[in-house]
């Protein structure tokens, strides 16, 4: 919707024939976006070759855990000259790879960029004002992509800090589960603010260890998306946490990327001796190893330390 609103010829590949037919005929995507009117310029198809033929830029909007498989199937169809913009927020389970590292393995000769920041799909589709960050190691390409994607209500900042952008996007989902779980369990807004703030300290620590820039973590793709995702039931990760906290049934829920990212993020922190007790608690909670009450008690009773 954002590229079409900015006047670009926008083609969408999807596997679901019914969704494609409805999108082309009614300019809506009822299952994901309700009755929101999408730009008429979007043309959807189940024919990946036709969609990708001659594309100048490719946006990869596949869940993080399916990114390797999804792009592997399409790799011969993606034009060599087209930068691939990753929109998934997560760390690959099993390998611990960031999405750009996964894609570098699948499409080693392509320019890779990542688009991230506080942006609920429904807000963007409605044309509500949104600001995000696009990262690419090549500053000129990052600026070009920011110009291409920006539109009347969509403002795109650019950076060369690909890792920083990816780490923020992946970890805010894990922290949103913690925030939602605390609210769902009835711990209140003060506990929520404490979890988000100390979760942000963990994010900063991990980012520093991975060589990301502090400015990126303080920016839209870090703090910005953390604020959004940890405070709104519109977030699937936050609402997953809410349901967990309330003891609700967790089957058949929409995608919550933090569920898959939490264990691998916790493992990476442990391996690199980075203190990340909230991320570790989310992983343990999701694995059924501890209860929310035990997690909160353990966090609050950790040895006292300086606030860094
Ligand atoms: N929905 C949102 O507000 C935002 C989502 N994101 C990120 O975008 C990524 C995707 O999220 P959503 O689109 O919301 O998820 P979704 O679950 O709503 O849709 C994902 C789509 O990918 C398709 N898919 C799954 N595996 C595939 C494969 N192997 N090949 C081709 N298609 C495949 C699914 O059929 C589905 O249509 C996630 O990492 C999410 O964190 C980022 C910003 C905002
Ligand atoms: O990343 C998002 C907004 O920036 C969407 O968050 P959820 O995946 O938690 O819905």
CSV table of N, CA and C in Angstrom, one decimal, residues 48 91 98 108-109 127 228 230 247 249 266 277 297-298:
chain,number,residue,atom,x,y,z
A,48,UNK,N,4.6,-16.0,-9.4
A,48,UNK,CA,5.8,-15.3,-8.9
A,48,UNK,C,6.7,-14.7,-10.1
A,91,UNK,N,14.9,-13.3,14.4
A,91,UNK,CA,16.2,-14.0,14.3
A,91,UNK,C,15.9,-15.4,13.9
A,98,UNK,N,20.6,-13.1,11.6
A,98,UNK,CA,19.7,-12.0,11.3
A,98,UNK,C,19.2,-12.3,9.9
A,108,UNK,N,23.5,-14.3,-2.6
A,108,UNK,CA,24.8,-13.7,-2.2
A,108,UNK,C,25.2,-12.5,-3.1
A,109,UNK,N,24.6,-12.4,-4.2
A,109,UNK,CA,25.0,-11.3,-5.1
A,109,UNK,C,24.0,-10.1,-5.1
A,127,UNK,N,-3.3,4.8,5.5
A,127,UNK,CA,-2.7,6.1,5.1
A,127,UNK,C,-2.4,7.0,6.3
A,228,UNK,N,5.9,1.3,20.5
A,228,UNK,CA,4.7,1.0,19.9
A,228,UNK,C,4.2,-0.4,20.3
A,230,UNK,N,5.2,-2.5,22.6
A,230,UNK,CA,5.0,-2.8,24.1
A,230,UNK,C,3.8,-2.2,24.7
A,247,UNK,N,-3.8,-16.4,30.9
A,247,UNK,CA,-4.0,-17.9,30.9
A,247,UNK,C,-5.0,-18.4,29.8
A,249,UNK,N,-6.1,-19.6,25.9
A,249,UNK,CA,-5.6,-20.6,24.9
A,249,UNK,C,-4.7,-19.9,23.9
A,266,UNK,N,17.8,-15.6,23.6
A,266,UNK,CA,18.3,-15.9,25.0
A,266,UNK,C,19.6,-16.7,24.9
A,277,UNK,N,18.3,-10.7,31.4
A,277,UNK,CA,17.4,-11.5,32.2
A,277,UNK,C,15.9,-11.5,31.8
A,297,UNK,N,9.1,-12.5,40.2
A,297,UNK,CA,9.7,-12.5,41.5
A,297,UNK,C,11.3,-12.6,41.3
A,298,UNK,N,11.7,-13.5,40.4
A,298,UNK,CA,13.1,-13.6,40.1
A,298,UNK,C,13.7,-12.3,39.6
